[in-house]
mmCIF file of C-alpha atoms and ligand atoms in Angstrom:
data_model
loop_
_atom_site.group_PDB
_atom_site.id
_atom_site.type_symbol
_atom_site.label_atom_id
_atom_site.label_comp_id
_atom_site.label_asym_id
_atom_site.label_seq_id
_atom_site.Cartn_x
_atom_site.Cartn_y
_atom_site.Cartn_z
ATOM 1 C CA UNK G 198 107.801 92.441 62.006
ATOM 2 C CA UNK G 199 109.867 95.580 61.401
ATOM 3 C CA UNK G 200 107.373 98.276 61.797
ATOM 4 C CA UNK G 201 104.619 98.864 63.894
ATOM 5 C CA UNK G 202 101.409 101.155 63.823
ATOM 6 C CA UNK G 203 100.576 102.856 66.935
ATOM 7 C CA UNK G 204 97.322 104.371 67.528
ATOM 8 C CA UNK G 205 98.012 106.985 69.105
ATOM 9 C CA UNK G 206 98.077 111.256 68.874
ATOM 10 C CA UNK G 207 99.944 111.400 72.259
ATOM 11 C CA UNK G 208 103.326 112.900 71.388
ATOM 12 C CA UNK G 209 104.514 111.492 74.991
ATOM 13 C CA UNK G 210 103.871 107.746 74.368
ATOM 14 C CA UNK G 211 104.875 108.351 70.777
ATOM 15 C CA UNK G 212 108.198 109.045 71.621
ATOM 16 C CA UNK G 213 108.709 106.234 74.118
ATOM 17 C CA UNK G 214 107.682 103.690 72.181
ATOM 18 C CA UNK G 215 110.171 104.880 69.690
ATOM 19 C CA UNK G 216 113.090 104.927 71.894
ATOM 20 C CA UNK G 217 111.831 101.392 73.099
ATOM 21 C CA UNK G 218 111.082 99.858 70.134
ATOM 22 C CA UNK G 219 113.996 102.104 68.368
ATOM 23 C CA UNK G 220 116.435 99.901 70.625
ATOM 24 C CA UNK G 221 115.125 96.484 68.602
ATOM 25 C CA UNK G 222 115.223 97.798 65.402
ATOM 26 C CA UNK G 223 111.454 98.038 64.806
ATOM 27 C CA UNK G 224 110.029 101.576 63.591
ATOM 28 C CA UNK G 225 107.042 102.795 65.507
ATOM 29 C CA UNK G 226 104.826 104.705 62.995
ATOM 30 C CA UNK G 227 102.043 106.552 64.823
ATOM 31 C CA UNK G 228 99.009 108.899 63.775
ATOM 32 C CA UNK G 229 100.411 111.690 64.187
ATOM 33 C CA UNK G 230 103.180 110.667 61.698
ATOM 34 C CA UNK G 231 100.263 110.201 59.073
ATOM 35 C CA UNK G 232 99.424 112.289 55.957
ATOM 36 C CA UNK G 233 95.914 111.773 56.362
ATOM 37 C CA UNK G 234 93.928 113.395 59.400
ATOM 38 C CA UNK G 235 92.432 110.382 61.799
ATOM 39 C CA UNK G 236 89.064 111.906 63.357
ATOM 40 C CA UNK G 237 89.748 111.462 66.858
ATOM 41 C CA UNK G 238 88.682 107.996 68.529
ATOM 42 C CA UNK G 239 85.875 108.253 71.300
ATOM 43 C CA UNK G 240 87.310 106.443 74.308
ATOM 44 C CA UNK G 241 83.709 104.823 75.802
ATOM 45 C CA UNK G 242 85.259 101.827 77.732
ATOM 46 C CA UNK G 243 85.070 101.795 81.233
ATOM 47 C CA UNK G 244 88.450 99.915 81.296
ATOM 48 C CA UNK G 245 92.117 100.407 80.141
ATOM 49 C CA UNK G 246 91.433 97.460 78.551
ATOM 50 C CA UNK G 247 88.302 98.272 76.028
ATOM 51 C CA UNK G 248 89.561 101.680 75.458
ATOM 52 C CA UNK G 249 92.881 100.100 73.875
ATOM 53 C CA UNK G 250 90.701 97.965 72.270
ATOM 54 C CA UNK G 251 88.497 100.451 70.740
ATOM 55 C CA UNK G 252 91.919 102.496 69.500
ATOM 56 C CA UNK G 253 93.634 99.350 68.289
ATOM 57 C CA UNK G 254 90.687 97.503 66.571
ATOM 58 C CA UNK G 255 89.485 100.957 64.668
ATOM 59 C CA UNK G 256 93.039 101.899 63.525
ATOM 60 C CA UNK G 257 93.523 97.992 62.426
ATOM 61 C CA UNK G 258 90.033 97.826 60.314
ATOM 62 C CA UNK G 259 90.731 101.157 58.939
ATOM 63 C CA UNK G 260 94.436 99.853 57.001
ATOM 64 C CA UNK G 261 93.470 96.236 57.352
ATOM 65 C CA UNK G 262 97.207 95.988 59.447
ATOM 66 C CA UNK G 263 98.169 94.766 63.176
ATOM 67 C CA UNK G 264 97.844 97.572 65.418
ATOM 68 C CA UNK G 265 98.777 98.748 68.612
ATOM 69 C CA UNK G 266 96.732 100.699 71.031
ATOM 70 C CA UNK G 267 97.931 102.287 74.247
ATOM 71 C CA UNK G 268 95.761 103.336 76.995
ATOM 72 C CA UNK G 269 97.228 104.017 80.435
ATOM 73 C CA UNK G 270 96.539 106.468 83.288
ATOM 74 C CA UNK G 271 97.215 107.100 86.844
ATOM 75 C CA UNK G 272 95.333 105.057 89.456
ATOM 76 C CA UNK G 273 95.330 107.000 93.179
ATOM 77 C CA UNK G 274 94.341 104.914 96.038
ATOM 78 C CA UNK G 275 93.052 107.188 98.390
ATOM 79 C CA UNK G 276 91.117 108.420 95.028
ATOM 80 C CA UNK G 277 90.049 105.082 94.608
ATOM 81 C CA UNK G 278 91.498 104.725 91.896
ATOM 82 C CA UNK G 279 90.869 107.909 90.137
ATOM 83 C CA UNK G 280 92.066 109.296 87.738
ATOM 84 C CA UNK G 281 91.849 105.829 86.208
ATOM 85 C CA UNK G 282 90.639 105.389 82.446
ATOM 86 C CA UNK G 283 90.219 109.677 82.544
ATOM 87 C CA UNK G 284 93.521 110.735 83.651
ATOM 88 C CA UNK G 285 94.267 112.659 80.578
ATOM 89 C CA UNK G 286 90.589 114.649 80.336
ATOM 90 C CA UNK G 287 90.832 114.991 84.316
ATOM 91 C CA UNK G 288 90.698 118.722 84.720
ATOM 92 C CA UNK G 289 88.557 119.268 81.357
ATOM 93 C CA UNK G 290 87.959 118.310 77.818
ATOM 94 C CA UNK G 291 90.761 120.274 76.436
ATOM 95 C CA UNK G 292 93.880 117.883 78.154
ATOM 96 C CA UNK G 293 95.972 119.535 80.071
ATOM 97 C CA UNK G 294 98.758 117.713 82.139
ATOM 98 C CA UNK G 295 99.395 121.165 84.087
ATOM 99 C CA UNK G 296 95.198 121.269 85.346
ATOM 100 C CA UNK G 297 94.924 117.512 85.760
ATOM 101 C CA UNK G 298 98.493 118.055 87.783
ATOM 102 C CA UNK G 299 96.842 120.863 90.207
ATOM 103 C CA UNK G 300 93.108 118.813 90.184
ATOM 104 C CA UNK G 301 95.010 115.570 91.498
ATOM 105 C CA UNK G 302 97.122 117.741 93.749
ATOM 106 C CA UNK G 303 93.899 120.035 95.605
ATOM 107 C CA UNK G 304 91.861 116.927 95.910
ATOM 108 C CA UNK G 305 95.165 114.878 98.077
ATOM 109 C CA UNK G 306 95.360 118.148 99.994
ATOM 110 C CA UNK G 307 95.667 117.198 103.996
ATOM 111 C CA UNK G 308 96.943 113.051 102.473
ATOM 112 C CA UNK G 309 99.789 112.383 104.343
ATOM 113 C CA UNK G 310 102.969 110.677 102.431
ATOM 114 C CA UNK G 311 102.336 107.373 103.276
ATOM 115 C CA UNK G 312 98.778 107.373 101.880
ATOM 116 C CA UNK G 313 99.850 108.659 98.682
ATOM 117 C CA UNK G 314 100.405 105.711 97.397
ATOM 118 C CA UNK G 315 99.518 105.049 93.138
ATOM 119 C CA UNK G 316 100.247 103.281 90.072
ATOM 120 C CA UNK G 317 100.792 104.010 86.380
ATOM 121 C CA UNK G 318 99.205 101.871 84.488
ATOM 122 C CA UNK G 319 99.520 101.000 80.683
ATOM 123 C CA UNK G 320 97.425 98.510 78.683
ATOM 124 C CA UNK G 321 98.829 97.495 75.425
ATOM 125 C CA UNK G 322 95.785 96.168 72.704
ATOM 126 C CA UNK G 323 97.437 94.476 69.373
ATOM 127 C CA UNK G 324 94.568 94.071 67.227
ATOM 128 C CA UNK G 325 94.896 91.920 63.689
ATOM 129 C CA UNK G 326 92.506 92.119 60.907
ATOM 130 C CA UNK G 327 90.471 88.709 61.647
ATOM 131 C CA UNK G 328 92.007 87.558 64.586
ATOM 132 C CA UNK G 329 90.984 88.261 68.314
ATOM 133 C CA UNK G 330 92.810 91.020 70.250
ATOM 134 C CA UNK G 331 95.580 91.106 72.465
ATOM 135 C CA UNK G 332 95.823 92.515 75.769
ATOM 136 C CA UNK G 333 98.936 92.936 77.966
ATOM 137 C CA UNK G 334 98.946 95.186 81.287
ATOM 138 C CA UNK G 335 101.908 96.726 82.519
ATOM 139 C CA UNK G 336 102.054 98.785 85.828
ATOM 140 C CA UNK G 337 104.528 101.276 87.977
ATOM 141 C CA UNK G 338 103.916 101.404 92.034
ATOM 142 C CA UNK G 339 104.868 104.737 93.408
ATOM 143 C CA UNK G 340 103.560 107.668 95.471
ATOM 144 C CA UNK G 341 102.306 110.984 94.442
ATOM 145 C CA UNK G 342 104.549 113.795 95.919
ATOM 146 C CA UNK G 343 102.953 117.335 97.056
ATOM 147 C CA UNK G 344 104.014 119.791 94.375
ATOM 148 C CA UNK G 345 105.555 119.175 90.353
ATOM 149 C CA UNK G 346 109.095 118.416 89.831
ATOM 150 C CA UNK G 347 110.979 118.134 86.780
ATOM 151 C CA UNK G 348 110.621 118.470 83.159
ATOM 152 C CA UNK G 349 111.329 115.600 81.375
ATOM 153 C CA UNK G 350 108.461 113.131 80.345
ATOM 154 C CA UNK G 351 104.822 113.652 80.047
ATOM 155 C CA UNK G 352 101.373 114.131 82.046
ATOM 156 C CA UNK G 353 101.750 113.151 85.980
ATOM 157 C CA UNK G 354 105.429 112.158 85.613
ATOM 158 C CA UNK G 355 106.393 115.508 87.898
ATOM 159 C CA UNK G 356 104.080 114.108 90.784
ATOM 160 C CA UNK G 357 104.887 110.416 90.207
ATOM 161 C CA UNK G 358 107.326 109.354 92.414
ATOM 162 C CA UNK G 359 108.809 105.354 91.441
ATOM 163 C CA UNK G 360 109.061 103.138 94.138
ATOM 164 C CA UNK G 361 112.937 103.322 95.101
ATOM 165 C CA UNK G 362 113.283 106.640 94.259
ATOM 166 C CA UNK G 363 113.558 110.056 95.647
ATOM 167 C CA UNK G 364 113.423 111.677 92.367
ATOM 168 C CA UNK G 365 110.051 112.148 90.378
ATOM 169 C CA UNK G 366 109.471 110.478 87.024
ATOM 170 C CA UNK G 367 109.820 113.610 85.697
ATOM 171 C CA UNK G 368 113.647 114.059 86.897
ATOM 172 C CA UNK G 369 114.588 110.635 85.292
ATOM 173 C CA UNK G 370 116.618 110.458 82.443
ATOM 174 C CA UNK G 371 114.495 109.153 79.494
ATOM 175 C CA UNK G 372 116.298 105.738 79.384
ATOM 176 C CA UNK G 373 115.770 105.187 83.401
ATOM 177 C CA UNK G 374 111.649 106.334 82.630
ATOM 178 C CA UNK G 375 111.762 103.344 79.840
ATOM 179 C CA UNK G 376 112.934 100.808 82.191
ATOM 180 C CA UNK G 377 111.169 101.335 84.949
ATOM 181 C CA UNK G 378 107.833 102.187 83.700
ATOM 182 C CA UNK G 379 104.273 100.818 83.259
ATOM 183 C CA UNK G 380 104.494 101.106 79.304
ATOM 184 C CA UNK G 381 107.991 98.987 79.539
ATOM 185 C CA UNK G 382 105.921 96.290 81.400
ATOM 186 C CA UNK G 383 103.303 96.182 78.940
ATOM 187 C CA UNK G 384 105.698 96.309 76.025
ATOM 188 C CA UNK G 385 107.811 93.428 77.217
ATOM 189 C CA UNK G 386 104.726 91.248 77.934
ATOM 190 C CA UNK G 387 103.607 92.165 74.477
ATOM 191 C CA UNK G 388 107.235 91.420 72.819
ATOM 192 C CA UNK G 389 107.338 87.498 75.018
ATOM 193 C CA UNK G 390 103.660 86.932 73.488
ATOM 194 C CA UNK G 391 104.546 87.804 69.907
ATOM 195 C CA UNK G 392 107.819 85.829 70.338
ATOM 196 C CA UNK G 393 105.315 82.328 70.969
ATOM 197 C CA UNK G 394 102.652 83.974 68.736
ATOM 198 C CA UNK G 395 104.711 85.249 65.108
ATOM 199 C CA UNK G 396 102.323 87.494 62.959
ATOM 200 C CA UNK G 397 102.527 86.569 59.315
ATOM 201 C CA UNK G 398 104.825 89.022 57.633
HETATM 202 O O1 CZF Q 595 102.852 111.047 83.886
HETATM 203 C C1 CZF Q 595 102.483 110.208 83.091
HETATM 204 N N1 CZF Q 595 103.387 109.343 82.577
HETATM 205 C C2 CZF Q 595 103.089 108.353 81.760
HETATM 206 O O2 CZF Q 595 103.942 107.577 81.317
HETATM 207 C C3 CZF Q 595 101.716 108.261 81.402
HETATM 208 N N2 CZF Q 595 101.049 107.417 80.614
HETATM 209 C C4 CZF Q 595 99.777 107.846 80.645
HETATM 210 N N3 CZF Q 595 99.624 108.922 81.419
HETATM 211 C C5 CZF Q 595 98.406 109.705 81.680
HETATM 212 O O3 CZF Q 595 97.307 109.030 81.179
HETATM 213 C C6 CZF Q 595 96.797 109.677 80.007
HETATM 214 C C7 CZF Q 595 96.601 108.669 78.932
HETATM 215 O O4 CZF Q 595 95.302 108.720 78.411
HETATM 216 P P1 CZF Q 595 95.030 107.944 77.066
HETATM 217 O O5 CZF Q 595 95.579 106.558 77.188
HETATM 218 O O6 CZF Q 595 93.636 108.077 76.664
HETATM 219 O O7 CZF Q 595 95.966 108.701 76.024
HETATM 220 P P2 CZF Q 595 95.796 110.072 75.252
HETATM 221 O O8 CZF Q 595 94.347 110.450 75.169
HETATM 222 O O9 CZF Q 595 96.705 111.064 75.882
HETATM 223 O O10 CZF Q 595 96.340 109.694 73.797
HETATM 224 P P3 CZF Q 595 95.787 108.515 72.809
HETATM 225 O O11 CZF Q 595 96.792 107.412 72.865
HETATM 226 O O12 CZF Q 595 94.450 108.075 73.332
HETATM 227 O O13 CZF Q 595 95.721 109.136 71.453
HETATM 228 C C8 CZF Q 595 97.883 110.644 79.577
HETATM 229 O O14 CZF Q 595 97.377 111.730 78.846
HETATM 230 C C9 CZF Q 595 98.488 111.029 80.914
HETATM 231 O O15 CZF Q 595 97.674 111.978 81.549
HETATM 232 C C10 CZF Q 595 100.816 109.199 81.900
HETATM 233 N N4 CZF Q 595 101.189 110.166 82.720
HETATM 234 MG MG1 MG Q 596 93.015 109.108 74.760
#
């Protein structure tokens, strides 16, 4: 398999499953790299899991193709677990990683640093025309710090701070993100399970 779909329109995880998958030869084609407008997907799981589902399978019936969905999020413990499955419409409808930033921030007000812990997580879904779906979860431990650093990355990385580091995911350099991350985790599970489990070229 030398190309993969991705069904996704989030430029963030676009890019770093290309770098990823980029490093293994295999082309990551997403959505947003499509001709064709794809009406947004409605995201009604209660789970990481059936919301990658949902993308996947849709985006897989639609070309009659293997597919890959991605959905991830932040989980905050003393938010039990919030923002979970709605990190990226936290603040509002309209996405905004700066408003979901200062939401997440104003409601740990007065959490002291060792209660801060989190976790990224990032289910992967590969769904084939015919065949049951996939699922692989890959997660990041870390704590969330008390203001936004850095620039690099996407969505909660300037909050996020990896175990074993003192600098935010958002000061990493993109290759250090990729090898640390939640979305690595789920990609290698996802690469050892297709290595047992070919798909028919
Ligand atoms: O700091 C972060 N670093 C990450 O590595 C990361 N991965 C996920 N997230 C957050 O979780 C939402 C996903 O929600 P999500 O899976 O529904 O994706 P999305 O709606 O953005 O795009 P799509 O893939 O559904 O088209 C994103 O928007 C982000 O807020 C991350 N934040
Ligand atoms: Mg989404």
């Amino acid at each position: 398999m030398k190309k993969i779909i991705l069904a996704t329109k989030n430029n963030g995880k676009a890019k770093e499953f290309k770098e990823i998958f980029g490093s293994i030869g295999i082309e990551i084609v997403t959505l947003l790299d499509l001709e064709e407008d794809i009406p947004e997907i409605e995201e009604t799981g209660e789970t990481f899991e059936e919301n990658a589902a949902i993308k996947a399978e849709t985006i897989a019936d639609r070309f009659q193709m293997p597919v890959m969905g991605d959905d991830s999020g932040l989980e905050i413990d003393a938010l039990d677990g919030k923002p979970g499955v709605y990190s990226a419409r936290y603040a509002g409808l309209e996405k905004s990683d700066q408003k979901n930033m200062e939401k997440v921030l104003s409601e740990l007000d007065g959490v002291e640093q060792d209660e801060r812990t989190a976790r990224f997580v990032c289910v992967l879904a590969l769904a084939v025309p015919g065949k049951e779906t996939v699922l692989k979860r890959g997660r990041c431990e870390g704590r969330i710090g008390f203001e936004p650093i850095g620039d690099k990355g996407f969505g909660y990385d300037p909050i996020f701070y990896p175990d074993g580091y003192d600098q935010t995911m958002a000061q990493l350099e993109p290759e250090e993100k990729n090898r640390i991350s939640h979305r690595r985790d789920a990609i290698n599970q996802m690469m050892d399970w297709l290595k047992e489990n070919p798909l028919a070229e």
